[in-house]
Amino acid sequence: MSAGTGILASYEYLDSTVDAITGLRKAGFEVKAYAPYPDHHIEHALGYDQSPVRVWTLVGGLTGTATALAFTVWTSVDWPIVVGGKPIVSIPPYVIIMFELTVLFGALSTIIGLFVLSRLPNLKPSVIYDPEFTAGRYGVYVEADGARLDDARRILNDQEPIELREGQVAHA
Amino acid sequence: MANGVTKDATARGAMTHPDLHRLDDVNRDVLKMMGPPGKGWWALLGLAATGIGVFLVAWLGVQVPVGIGVSGLNGPVGWGVYITTFVFWVGIAHSGTLISAILFLFRAPWRQSIYRAAEAMTVFAVMTAGLFPLIHVGRLWHAYWLVPYPNARFLWPNFKSPLIWDVFAVTTYFTVSATFFFLGCIPDIAAARDRATGLRKKFYQVIALGWQGSDSQWHHFGKAYIFLAALATPLVLSVHSVVSWDFAMSIVPGWHTTIFAPYFVAGAIYSGVAMVITLVVPMRKIFGLEAYLTTKHFDAMAKLCLLTSMIVLYAYLSEFFLAWYSGEEVERTAFWNRLFGNYWWATWIMLVCNGMVPVMLWFKRVRHSIPALFVISIFVNIGMWFERYVIVVTSLHHEYEPFAWGMYRPSVVEMCILLGSFCWFGFWFLLFTRLLPPIAIQELKEVMPPPMRNKASGAHS
Amino acid sequence: MSRDLAERDDGIKRRDFLRVVGVTGAGATLTGCSTSEVEKLLPYVVADEEITPGVATWYTTVCGGCAAECGMWVRTREGRAVKVEGNPDHPVSEGGLCSRGHATLQHLYHPDRFHGPMIREGEVFRQGTWDEAEQLLAARITRARNPQNTTDGGRVMFIGGHMGPSMSRLVDEFVAALEGTRVDHDAISDAPLLEAARIAYGSNSLPRYDIGAARLLLSFGYDFVESGASPVEHGKGLSRMSAVNDETHTKGTFVFLGPRLSVTGLNADEWVPIRPGSEGAVALGMASAIAGPGGGGPYANLLQAYSPAIAAEAADVGVEAIEELARRFASESPSLALGPGSGAHHRNATAANLAVMILNDVAGNVGTTVHYDTAGAGGAAGASNGYAAIDQATTAMASGDVGVAIVHGTNPAYSLPAASGFREAFEQVPFKVAFASAMDETSALADLILPDRHFLESWGDSAPRPGVMAIQQPVMEAVPMFDSKQAGDALLAVSSRLGNDLGAATFYEYLQTQHRDFAGTTGSDFDEAWRQALRNGVVEFAAPASPTPQLRAPQTALTFNPPVLDGSGDLTLLVHPSARFGGGEFSNSPWLQELPDPVSKITWHSWLEMNPHTGEERGIRTGDIVTVESPHGSLDVPVWLYPGIREDAVALAMGGGHTAMGRYADGSGVNALDLLPAVAEQPSGALVTLATTVTVTNTGTGRRLATIEGSSDQHDRPIAPAVQLALLGEAAEEAEEEHGELMELQGVGGFVPVPAEGGAPGAFPLEGARHGEYADAHEGPRWAMAIDLDKCTGCSACVTACQAENNVPWVGEDQVVMGRDMNWIRIERYYEHVDATQAGDLDVRFLPMLCQHCGNAPCEPVCPVFATYHTPEGVNAQIYNRCVGTRYCANNCPYKVRVFNWYRYTDAVPEPLNWQWNPDVTVRDNGVMEKCSFCMQRIRDAENRAALEEGRPVRDGEVVPACEQSCPAEAIVFGNIRDPNARVTQVVASERTYRVLDELINTQPAVNYLKKVTFHEVVSEAH
Amino acid sequence: MNKNWLIGSLATVLALAGLAFVQGGGAEGGEAEAAVVQPIAFPHNLHAGSGEEQANMNCQFCHFSAERSVDAGIPPVSSCWGCHQVVQGRNNPGEVAKIQGYMERGESIPWVRLYKISDHAHFPHMRHINAGLECQQCHGEIQEVGAEGIQTRGGLAGALFGTDPGVHENGPVWRGDAMGWCIDCHRQPNEAGQQQASTDCAVCHY
């Protein structure tokens, strides 16, 4: 789609990272941040709201409940077999199946939701990446062209990054 | 400060991990553990593999072709060591997800260093436990009939049977636990990937799924993790309740009690925490993780042990009391027989190991002595195995019909399979310590003081 | 994996045989061999002479198992006998059949049967042809009888066992033509009883008892339920006599006098534990009390000498007990005293039997409950079968007098004490011939073995009592893999080779000749009479009337005192016939080996019974292996502590310790005869089995007994309750009060009263009993069973019948030790009151425990795959092929009636023993659960037959499960409980009806029990 | 990512699921031979067919007990010989002559069984015949099968679809041990709208 230059700054300190993000966002940049752990300061700086993962969980869970209820009742009625003098459709034991499928479907759909939302698995990750992000460094990434690129570089450099990388990126 | 960065997390981190200072120290220490293994590790792995060999021969080579008669099971006692061991491993599987999920939701400060090992233990313990229903059925080749799948005979399983509940509960538990475990691992695998070279790098590249630690990844990850924890928590409680209902739903005196679900859950947590201690103590020693696993961690686990031991002991005593109080001859006989009948020794091993030995945990000196904890945890492991043995065997061997009473003696094949199950578990756990980060890197970092350029900034705001 | 193989194997075992036989069976009638005139076989139930594949054909015959000669129905499928049952029309057995009768089927297909004539060559046998064998026998007889022959010459001696009258006559003619000798020998002899009858009344046959007519029955140690002269008939008599009449609330009393409670004894209401050998003294003491001074006819003097006080002294019981019993014996008329028979073969056995006869006589029972046949010879026994005769034969053989010894139907090398010297003497005979179907200890010594046919393959006849005759007909072609020949045919063939014409070419012809006259008796022509005889399985004609005989004085002096015993041991050794093996002739049946002994519940091996007090004194516990030492030998045997034996006695059953009787008998248990001297009782000549004292020392080792007994204490649970006779009327009212309105849980929740259906309103609420969700919606039958515990004698015939019907495998001693016996029905035996130290009340409860087919079955909901569930007909079904083998159902079964296939036990069943398998019942695979199916195959068969008749419903009595069919005591009734007129509904209406554990766990079983009725107060259970 | 690997495992899972689906539908079969060679090349069509030069015999003339027994019955040799003493056979006198051989030797003809229900299931022929079923409803248009006989399906196809399905165009419609096939018929409603035959397990399995 669009082509441009990606610029990635690695920071040693959390406060510098947060400051860089805040600065860039003030300047109207689309910022992507990297961190070795989930840090709510960064999320706050990026202005994140509630994650839609919870919808996936809810829908998945309810689907599980409904599936289990329908399935247990249908199989009981499909070939009614009397055991132990109990009713053919005997809800109390089916509640257990319903519970288990609620959890199972809920968990699986949560994971699927996570994968969809955060575009995982992503076996071809972005080229511009600092392996130190998983160790101790924080990262801030922006894409810009021309003069905007210089602005970005300046804001990033203000916070004394350990390293600054640039590269051409093409978005799919 | 204007950026709002605070050091709110530092207090906790500093408290539990006073010796950790830099974020990448964690990477260094943890990833070091995944380095080339030493001779000891290979020896243990070899031992475990041999044990698995024995296990497979005993099961698939002897028991399946010849018949389950190679066990010591018989008419009155249709369940024995296999079901005992099944429940034992399901119980072990409990504290992993419990420590992880419940402590996560309650933000317990001592969770981070141990939860990865505990979760791994959960997954492997469920993998071990899951074998036992297959081992104990008479016709392994038809065991898949327990799975509801459309078939040419129009037949479905019986959803009223606790064994079907078991199938659903254990499968769900395994799936959710494995997912939860793996999800937590992903950022750490990425960390390993970023340090590894060669074949290992390729391997980690695949299983890291392209994790980079970007903001959106962390954002959804965090939410997903909370929801999984929230789902896993009732699941933990439900799974052992369902396992307990295998017994409680029957009419066997000694099984048919309403206390079983909470009693089993408490017992499961108890045995699970004990098993975590058993596993973590040598790990700490071998890998030099004193900075990560401090006496505070052990103290917390010991207290959890103590609490659950009291619940379990209470359950034992209330069972005995209620059997007497019921006035019902069958119940009374069953529990009298437990204490003073043919299997008195198993019951007393259970009572001593689970009810009396942990009394020592009241003392802080014991809780802070890691060798003492290790020994106590072994006692608890043994005691909890015998608890299930007592429940399964003593209840069955003297049931309603006195003329059909009988005795059960485990056979060599059963013993091979019991020991083989420990090897199977150990095998996976050994692989885990070398292939996956055995301590949660990213979560430790979360509770460490974040690096600040402006050292003062953390102090105020 | 192994599954394919498994099921294919099973398939071949059952189906392929069907297929092959389906073809050959249909064609088989075309070919017939010498005697088995198969084309003339006449089916009884199915009038069609053709064999229809898939349809059972029934034939009548006579059981050849023992001298009782019960009538038999044999079920054949595709020309193969698969099940034997009692013939209801036969006056002796009236439809019942004992365990041993059922097990004769295993002898038919026994894998150890000879495949052809066996000719000794040095140490081993070579299989030869019949021509060769007969030629050899004829030549050796000729050679032996040659007066010039001094090396291996001598006379011909025929040693025979039990045989029918025609065969017996043939043997006599055969022997007579050769100027030889005939000796009869049976492992268990009734000689003292016979001799006593001869002395007392001049009768040549055993007394006949009408046990059912007695009001007070005394048994002086006589084990008539399990051994004795006619177990089925006598067991039936006991049950009729002692069962309560639910209308009049009366029942007969049974008192057992003896040192040890056999299964007969366990049925008694009172036990007088008299000292071993004191039967004669006690009987005389009682007779003396009844007859009074001067009474007793020719025995007045004798009675004078035996006052009750002397009897009490001899018997080690209180004099009041004897006086009181005597008083009742006289007043509760008709009474009957039995025994001691084989229960006490001591040195004064004839006197003891005579004393009991005197007792009956003075009480006026002769002609009412006991009958002596003084007219004809009667009975099946020819020559005296006591030990004296065989002892003389032994002497003759040892002295070189015998040139050829022929043994038929008996096994003296096993069934005589080693001290008799029979084995050594027999070995000295130059030429020894054995007519035997399979190897045994005597055949193993023979030079020539002529494989005899099984009675189901041969012709014969029987005369079990005066006025009753039955033909034994072959029910199938001889099992093809065994080249056998009926002994009668072989004797005739050998005779003709020797140039002696016995008047017939085949035994069939000979047999018909013997019965030419009965056509005249019935007044029709012979062929029709013969056909009729085969069809009915019995011919009854008016027996010549015997006048009530008068007691005669003895010609010889008899001693009535307790006998002197050998040795100086402190314990008296009681050797008794086994309830399973008799004298050992049945030991090679795996069914009987695995049948729990009715008393001890031990399978396979031998055990020594010892009173728990005696054991306690000596530090001996159940399972300890002890050395039992008599002056004549010693044995190592495990102990089983048993309160039903006096403290000064120990008991050992016969039938164990075989050394050459094939794979199932050899090495199992010990031979009790090894402890005995070889002494003949005088004057009867019987082998003395109550002969010696023993010392018992603990070896310090032990073993786990192969028992099915867990605990013989009910632990106050509502399992086998009883009700006192005096309370019978009140019990009904109480029950009504107690139960009130039965409530049932609705599927939708809440309780509603059970609707009262037609039938027995107000009584025990069975009609409305819960029946799963099918409660009232289903139209069809609801199968149910009733078992009257007041009738059940614990004889265990049902156990073997079930095993035969349902392809229940045996598992072997080791597996039973592990607790894995497979029987679908077991007889539980609970002691309520057994006290060997004083005379008085006895209370032992027998409870046949089988699947209870619960309406609220605990086993059903726990099965994950619906392998067990409730059928609309009220049966708890087990679908073998759906079973995964979790064993949860068995755990949850409160009755513990589910058995599991721990191995592929059926693999261990060798050819052709598996030919017996019922083709209508699935052979179960490794790893599946099984249990009583209420004989589902019989239900389906009845339904199929009813459907063929214009779809009429199944009638009451058409479905008879194997256990009910076999039960000599008529304790079991099966039927549709929704039918108010069905027998089962009628029986269940009794106030005694209860259901095991039901009030405790609400299982709503379809099996209803009727409480045992006691005379004494029932104290132990609150229920 | 290696797609082949994924496809491969998916295919395996599906195949296993398929096997599980039809399990009991043929894996029992001892006779997995593709072509069955009978001792005598017996042409059902010449005996039971209604065409020209076909004898149009009733099935139960030979399978004599189908109406009154659980087994349909295989005719005794004497029954074959009864007719073939006179009838020499036009097409294949050699095969017909074999009957005489069996007859004289007193042997039974070792027919190879094609229709086999597992040991654990009971199929009473007479109940079905008397309920008005035609032989052909299970056995197919057997009266049109010639001397070539019926082919059975072995191997994987046999395992998946039953060993005895209708390979021959007129062959059996009966699907071996496929229990669903029985159930389908038993579940058909009768005039009253109820299912026409019981689906109680113990009706067939005991």
Short mmCIF file of N, CA and C in Angstrom, two decimals, chain B residues 329-369:
data_model
loop_
_atom_site.label_atom_id
_atom_site.label_comp_id
_atom_site.label_asym_id
_atom_site.label_seq_id
_atom_site.Cartn_x
_atom_site.Cartn_y
_atom_site.Cartn_z
N GLU B 329 -25.12 -48.58 59.73
CA GLU B 329 -24.15 -49.66 59.97
C GLU B 329 -23.14 -49.75 58.84
N VAL B 330 -23.62 -49.61 57.61
CA VAL B 330 -22.72 -49.80 56.46
C VAL B 330 -21.63 -48.74 56.47
N GLU B 331 -22.04 -47.50 56.74
CA GLU B 331 -21.06 -46.40 56.78
C GLU B 331 -20.08 -46.61 57.93
N ARG B 332 -20.62 -46.95 59.05
CA ARG B 332 -19.76 -47.13 60.22
C ARG B 332 -18.73 -48.21 59.97
N THR B 333 -19.21 -49.32 59.44
CA THR B 333 -18.28 -50.42 59.17
C THR B 333 -17.20 -49.99 58.20
N ALA B 334 -17.61 -49.25 57.17
CA ALA B 334 -16.65 -48.85 56.16
C ALA B 334 -15.54 -48.02 56.77
N PHE B 335 -15.90 -47.09 57.64
CA PHE B 335 -14.87 -46.21 58.18
C PHE B 335 -14.09 -46.85 59.32
N TRP B 336 -14.77 -47.70 60.05
CA TRP B 336 -14.05 -48.47 61.06
C TRP B 336 -13.01 -49.35 60.36
N ASN B 337 -13.44 -49.95 59.29
CA ASN B 337 -12.55 -50.82 58.52
C ASN B 337 -11.36 -50.03 57.98
N ARG B 338 -11.60 -48.80 57.61
CA ARG B 338 -10.51 -47.97 57.11
C ARG B 338 -9.42 -47.83 58.16
N LEU B 339 -9.86 -47.54 59.37
CA LEU B 339 -8.88 -47.28 60.42
C LEU B 339 -8.24 -48.56 60.95
N PHE B 340 -9.04 -49.60 61.09
CA PHE B 340 -8.53 -50.77 61.80
C PHE B 340 -8.67 -52.06 60.99
N GLY B 341 -9.07 -51.96 59.75
CA GLY B 341 -9.26 -53.17 58.94
C GLY B 341 -7.98 -53.61 58.26
N ASN B 342 -8.14 -54.34 57.19
CA ASN B 342 -6.98 -54.91 56.51
C ASN B 342 -6.02 -53.86 55.99
N TYR B 343 -6.57 -52.71 55.64
CA TYR B 343 -5.71 -51.68 55.05
C TYR B 343 -5.41 -50.56 56.04
N TRP B 344 -5.37 -50.91 57.32
CA TRP B 344 -5.12 -49.89 58.34
C TRP B 344 -3.84 -49.14 58.05
N TRP B 345 -2.83 -49.85 57.56
CA TRP B 345 -1.52 -49.21 57.36
C TRP B 345 -1.61 -48.08 56.35
N ALA B 346 -2.37 -48.30 55.28
CA ALA B 346 -2.50 -47.25 54.28
C ALA B 346 -3.17 -46.02 54.88
N THR B 347 -4.20 -46.27 55.69
CA THR B 347 -4.92 -45.16 56.31
C THR B 347 -4.01 -44.39 57.25
N TRP B 348 -3.23 -45.12 58.00
CA TRP B 348 -2.36 -44.43 58.96
C TRP B 348 -1.21 -43.72 58.27
N ILE B 349 -0.72 -44.26 57.18
CA ILE B 349 0.27 -43.52 56.39
C ILE B 349 -0.35 -42.20 55.94
N MET B 350 -1.59 -42.29 55.46
CA MET B 350 -2.30 -41.11 55.00
C MET B 350 -2.45 -40.09 56.13
N LEU B 351 -2.90 -40.57 57.29
CA LEU B 351 -3.16 -39.63 58.38
C LEU B 351 -1.87 -39.00 58.89
N VAL B 352 -0.83 -39.80 59.00
CA VAL B 352 0.43 -39.25 59.51
C VAL B 352 1.03 -38.28 58.50
N CYS B 353 1.11 -38.71 57.25
CA CYS B 353 1.77 -37.87 56.25
C CYS B 353 0.98 -36.59 55.98
N ASN B 354 -0.32 -36.71 55.90
CA ASN B 354 -1.10 -35.54 55.49
C ASN B 354 -1.59 -34.72 56.66
N GLY B 355 -1.80 -35.36 57.79
CA GLY B 355 -2.41 -34.64 58.89
C GLY B 355 -1.42 -34.24 59.97
N MET B 356 -0.41 -35.06 60.17
CA MET B 356 0.46 -34.80 61.32
C MET B 356 1.78 -34.15 60.93
N VAL B 357 2.41 -34.67 59.90
CA VAL B 357 3.70 -34.10 59.50
C VAL B 357 3.59 -32.60 59.22
N PRO B 358 2.57 -32.14 58.51
CA PRO B 358 2.52 -30.71 58.19
C PRO B 358 2.30 -29.81 59.40
N VAL B 359 2.00 -30.40 60.54
CA VAL B 359 1.85 -29.57 61.74
C VAL B 359 3.14 -28.79 61.99
N MET B 360 4.23 -29.35 61.58
CA MET B 360 5.53 -28.68 61.76
C MET B 360 5.57 -27.34 61.04
N LEU B 361 4.73 -27.21 60.02
CA LEU B 361 4.77 -25.97 59.26
C LEU B 361 4.27 -24.77 60.06
N TRP B 362 3.70 -25.04 61.21
CA TRP B 362 3.31 -23.92 62.07
C TRP B 362 4.55 -23.12 62.50
N PHE B 363 5.67 -23.79 62.50
CA PHE B 363 6.88 -23.12 62.99
C PHE B 363 7.60 -22.42 61.86
N LYS B 364 7.93 -21.17 62.10
CA LYS B 364 8.56 -20.36 61.06
C LYS B 364 9.91 -20.95 60.68
N ARG B 365 10.58 -21.51 61.68
CA ARG B 365 11.91 -22.06 61.39
C ARG B 365 11.81 -23.19 60.37
N VAL B 366 10.79 -23.95 60.50
CA VAL B 366 10.60 -25.05 59.54
C VAL B 366 10.24 -24.47 58.18
N ARG B 367 9.36 -23.51 58.17
CA ARG B 367 8.95 -22.92 56.90
C ARG B 367 10.11 -22.27 56.18
N HIS B 368 11.09 -21.82 56.95
CA HIS B 368 12.22 -21.15 56.33
C HIS B 368 13.38 -22.09 56.07
N SER B 369 13.23 -23.33 56.47
CA SER B 369 14.29 -24.29 56.19
C SER B 369 13.93 -25.06 54.93
#
